[in-house]
PDB file of C-alpha atoms in Angstrom:
ATOM      1  CA  MET A   1      90.156  82.766  48.781  1.00  0.00           C
ATOM      2  CA  ALA A   2      89.556  78.699  47.371  1.00  0.00           C
ATOM      3  CA  PRO A   3      87.277  76.664  49.428  1.00  0.00           C
ATOM      4  CA  SER A   4      85.840  79.625  51.196  1.00  0.00           C
ATOM      5  CA  ILE A   5      81.553  80.162  50.074  1.00  0.00           C
ATOM      6  CA  HIS A   6      80.242  83.381  48.977  1.00  0.00           C
ATOM      7  CA  VAL A   7      77.716  85.210  50.181  1.00  0.00           C
ATOM      8  CA  SER A   8      75.442  84.042  48.052  1.00  0.00           C
ATOM      9  CA  GLY A   9      75.879  80.476  48.881  1.00  0.00           C
ATOM     10  CA  ASN A  10      77.854  79.590  45.236  1.00  0.00           C
ATOM     11  CA  ARG A  11      81.414  77.958  46.797  1.00  0.00           C
ATOM     12  CA  TYR A  12      84.411  79.820  45.181  1.00  0.00           C
ATOM     13  CA  GLU A  13      86.661  77.410  43.143  1.00  0.00           C
ATOM     14  CA  TRP A  14      90.290  78.263  41.656  1.00  0.00           C
ATOM     15  CA  ILE A  15      90.827  77.554  38.325  1.00  0.00           C
ATOM     16  CA  LYS A  16      91.508  74.407  36.090  1.00  0.00           C
ATOM     17  CA  ASP A  17      95.337  74.552  36.378  1.00  0.00           C
ATOM     18  CA  HIS A  18      94.793  78.090  37.584  1.00  0.00           C
ATOM     19  CA  SER A  19      95.172  77.391  41.285  1.00  0.00           C
ATOM     20  CA  PRO A  20      98.646  78.758  43.446  1.00  0.00           C
ATOM     21  CA  PHE A  21      99.985  75.459  43.070  1.00  0.00           C
ATOM     22  CA  ASP A  22      99.552  75.258  39.931  1.00  0.00           C
ATOM     23  CA  ARG A  23     101.997  78.036  39.200  1.00  0.00           C
ATOM     24  CA  THR A  24     105.761  78.810  39.296  1.00  0.00           C
ATOM     25  CA  PRO A  25     106.570  81.050  41.273  1.00  0.00           C
ATOM     26  CA  ALA A  26     108.558  84.181  39.961  1.00  0.00           C
ATOM     27  CA  GLU A  27     112.120  85.294  41.387  1.00  0.00           C
ATOM     28  CA  ALA A  28     112.118  86.846  43.722  1.00  0.00           C
ATOM     29  CA  PRO A  29     114.610  90.399  43.081  1.00  0.00           C
ATOM     30  CA  ALA A  30     117.589  91.296  43.203  1.00  0.00           C
ATOM     31  CA  TRP A  31     117.196  93.915  45.567  1.00  0.00           C
ATOM     32  CA  LEU A  32     115.045  91.651  47.980  1.00  0.00           C
ATOM     33  CA  LEU A  33     117.957  88.619  48.055  1.00  0.00           C
ATOM     34  CA  LYS A  34     120.301  91.644  48.584  1.00  0.00           C
ATOM     35  CA  LEU A  35     118.871  92.554  52.050  1.00  0.00           C
ATOM     36  CA  MET A  36     117.786  89.783  53.130  1.00  0.00           C
ATOM     37  CA  GLU A  37     122.226  88.896  52.981  1.00  0.00           C
ATOM     38  CA  ARG A  38     122.661  90.442  55.353  1.00  0.00           C
ATOM     39  CA  GLU A  39     123.274  89.486  58.647  1.00  0.00           C
ATOM     40  CA  GLU A  40     122.910  93.082  60.589  1.00  0.00           C
ATOM     41  CA  VAL A  41     119.516  93.855  62.112  1.00  0.00           C
ATOM     42  CA  LEU A  42     117.709  96.265  61.089  1.00  0.00           C
ATOM     43  CA  LEU A  43     115.274  96.237  64.105  1.00  0.00           C
ATOM     44  CA  THR A  44     115.267  99.285  67.353  1.00  0.00           C
ATOM     45  CA  PRO A  45     114.608  98.167  70.825  1.00  0.00           C
ATOM     46  CA  PHE A  46     111.224  99.577  71.314  1.00  0.00           C
ATOM     47  CA  GLU A  47     110.934 103.490  72.796  1.00  0.00           C
ATOM     48  CA  GLY A  48     107.443 104.099  72.884  1.00  0.00           C
ATOM     49  CA  ARG A  49     105.678 104.174  76.207  1.00  0.00           C
ATOM     50  CA  SER A  50     106.724 102.108  78.449  1.00  0.00           C
ATOM     51  CA  ILE A  51     104.064  99.489  80.746  1.00  0.00           C
ATOM     52  CA  VAL A  52     106.639  99.042  83.967  1.00  0.00           C
ATOM     53  CA  ALA A  53     105.701 103.054  84.468  1.00  0.00           C
ATOM     54  CA  GLY A  54     102.059 101.821  84.761  1.00  0.00           C
ATOM     55  CA  ILE A  55      99.476 102.198  82.556  1.00  0.00           C
ATOM     56  CA  LYS A  56      96.703 105.381  82.533  1.00  0.00           C
ATOM     57  CA  GLU A  57      93.382 106.123  82.047  1.00  0.00           C
ATOM     58  CA  GLY A  58      92.998 107.039  78.054  1.00  0.00           C
ATOM     59  CA  SER A  59      95.066 103.809  77.312  1.00  0.00           C
ATOM     60  CA  ARG A  60      93.831 100.968  79.283  1.00  0.00           C
ATOM     61  CA  ASN A  61      92.470  99.085  76.549  1.00  0.00           C
ATOM     62  CA  SER A  62      94.221  99.315  74.071  1.00  0.00           C
ATOM     63  CA  THR A  63      97.253  98.410  75.190  1.00  0.00           C
ATOM     64  CA  LEU A  64      95.609  95.586  77.180  1.00  0.00           C
ATOM     65  CA  THR A  65      94.600  94.395  73.510  1.00  0.00           C
ATOM     66  CA  SER A  66      98.223  94.596  72.647  1.00  0.00           C
ATOM     67  CA  LEU A  67      99.451  92.973  75.364  1.00  0.00           C
ATOM     68  CA  ALA A  68      96.563  90.002  74.398  1.00  0.00           C
ATOM     69  CA  GLY A  69      97.925  90.158  70.330  1.00  0.00           C
ATOM     70  CA  THR A  70     101.740  89.503  71.671  1.00  0.00           C
ATOM     71  CA  MET A  71     100.865  86.434  74.409  1.00  0.00           C
ATOM     72  CA  ARG A  72      98.526  85.252  71.584  1.00  0.00           C
ATOM     73  CA  ALA A  73     101.160  85.938  68.493  1.00  0.00           C
ATOM     74  CA  ARG A  74     103.604  84.166  71.236  1.00  0.00           C
ATOM     75  CA  GLY A  75     101.036  80.165  71.679  1.00  0.00           C
ATOM     76  CA  MET A  76      99.994  81.678  75.431  1.00  0.00           C
ATOM     77  CA  THR A  77      96.730  79.667  75.994  1.00  0.00           C
ATOM     78  CA  GLU A  78      93.724  81.605  76.771  1.00  0.00           C
ATOM     79  CA  GLU A  79      93.291  80.449  80.123  1.00  0.00           C
ATOM     80  CA  GLY A  80      96.894  82.159  80.585  1.00  0.00           C
ATOM     81  CA  ILE A  81      96.130  85.460  78.910  1.00  0.00           C
ATOM     82  CA  TYR A  82      92.869  85.742  81.051  1.00  0.00           C
ATOM     83  CA  THR A  83      94.986  85.155  83.504  1.00  0.00           C
ATOM     84  CA  ALA A  84      98.002  87.680  83.108  1.00  0.00           C
ATOM     85  CA  LEU A  85      95.395  90.572  81.054  1.00  0.00           C
ATOM     86  CA  LEU A  86      93.533  90.040  84.999  1.00  0.00           C
ATOM     87  CA  ALA A  87      96.762  90.876  86.743  1.00  0.00           C
ATOM     88  CA  GLU A  88      98.391  93.692  84.862  1.00  0.00           C
ATOM     89  CA  ASN A  89      95.631  95.927  84.812  1.00  0.00           C
ATOM     90  CA  ASN A  90      95.740  95.142  88.793  1.00  0.00           C
ATOM     91  CA  ALA A  91      98.945  96.591  89.276  1.00  0.00           C
ATOM     92  CA  ARG A  92      99.685  98.955  86.300  1.00  0.00           C
ATOM     93  CA  CYS A  93      96.182 100.225  85.501  1.00  0.00           C
ATOM     94  CA  ASN A  94      95.594 103.731  86.765  1.00  0.00           C
ATOM     95  CA  PRO A  95      92.873 102.842  87.582  1.00  0.00           C
ATOM     96  CA  PRO A  96      92.544  99.404  86.540  1.00  0.00           C
ATOM     97  CA  LEU A  97      89.595  98.474  84.514  1.00  0.00           C
ATOM     98  CA  ASP A  98      86.638  96.550  85.707  1.00  0.00           C
ATOM     99  CA  GLU A  99      86.445  92.998  84.929  1.00  0.00           C
ATOM    100  CA  ALA A 100      84.080  93.169  82.865  1.00  0.00           C
ATOM    101  CA  GLU A 101      86.201  95.357  80.905  1.00  0.00           C
ATOM    102  CA  ILE A 102      88.590  92.692  81.007  1.00  0.00           C
ATOM    103  CA  LYS A 103      86.574  90.109  79.788  1.00  0.00           C
ATOM    104  CA  LYS A 104      85.240  92.217  76.400  1.00  0.00           C
ATOM    105  CA  ILE A 105      88.963  93.178  75.242  1.00  0.00           C
ATOM    106  CA  TYR A 106      90.129  89.098  75.408  1.00  0.00           C
ATOM    107  CA  SER A 107      86.741  87.927  74.103  1.00  0.00           C
ATOM    108  CA  LEU A 108      86.831  90.383  71.156  1.00  0.00           C
ATOM    109  CA  GLY A 109      90.624  89.480  70.752  1.00  0.00           C
ATOM    110  CA  PHE A 110      89.786  86.362  70.235  1.00  0.00           C
ATOM    111  CA  GLN A 111      86.509  86.275  67.781  1.00  0.00           C
ATOM    112  CA  ARG A 112      88.093  89.223  66.045  1.00  0.00           C
ATOM    113  CA  VAL A 113      91.394  86.481  64.936  1.00  0.00           C
ATOM    114  CA  SER A 114      88.519  83.699  64.713  1.00  0.00           C
ATOM    115  CA  SER A 115      87.310  85.489  62.104  1.00  0.00           C
ATOM    116  CA  LEU A 116      90.375  85.726  59.593  1.00  0.00           C
TER     117      LEU A 116
END
């Protein structure tokens, strides 16, 4: 997407008069408009595993990564997220991951976000 750089070093550019800002958005389909008018909530409560009971070996990394993503999406600071990951690891992971693994989960999560 403009104005990113192609691997060749050339800059992507919109074709004159064809950028998204030169176009009128399409009409939303009737089914979507009808869906948007609904007042009822269509979401169901989370029925998956509960971390309250603990995070067992085999799901520690993925669960802590998910928690980190949720905290990031809700606007927590990087320092706050790291501190919370350490606390949850020590309180709920059985057995707890070592701090180096927590740092890896934390740093990989932020690398992915910054590369998007």
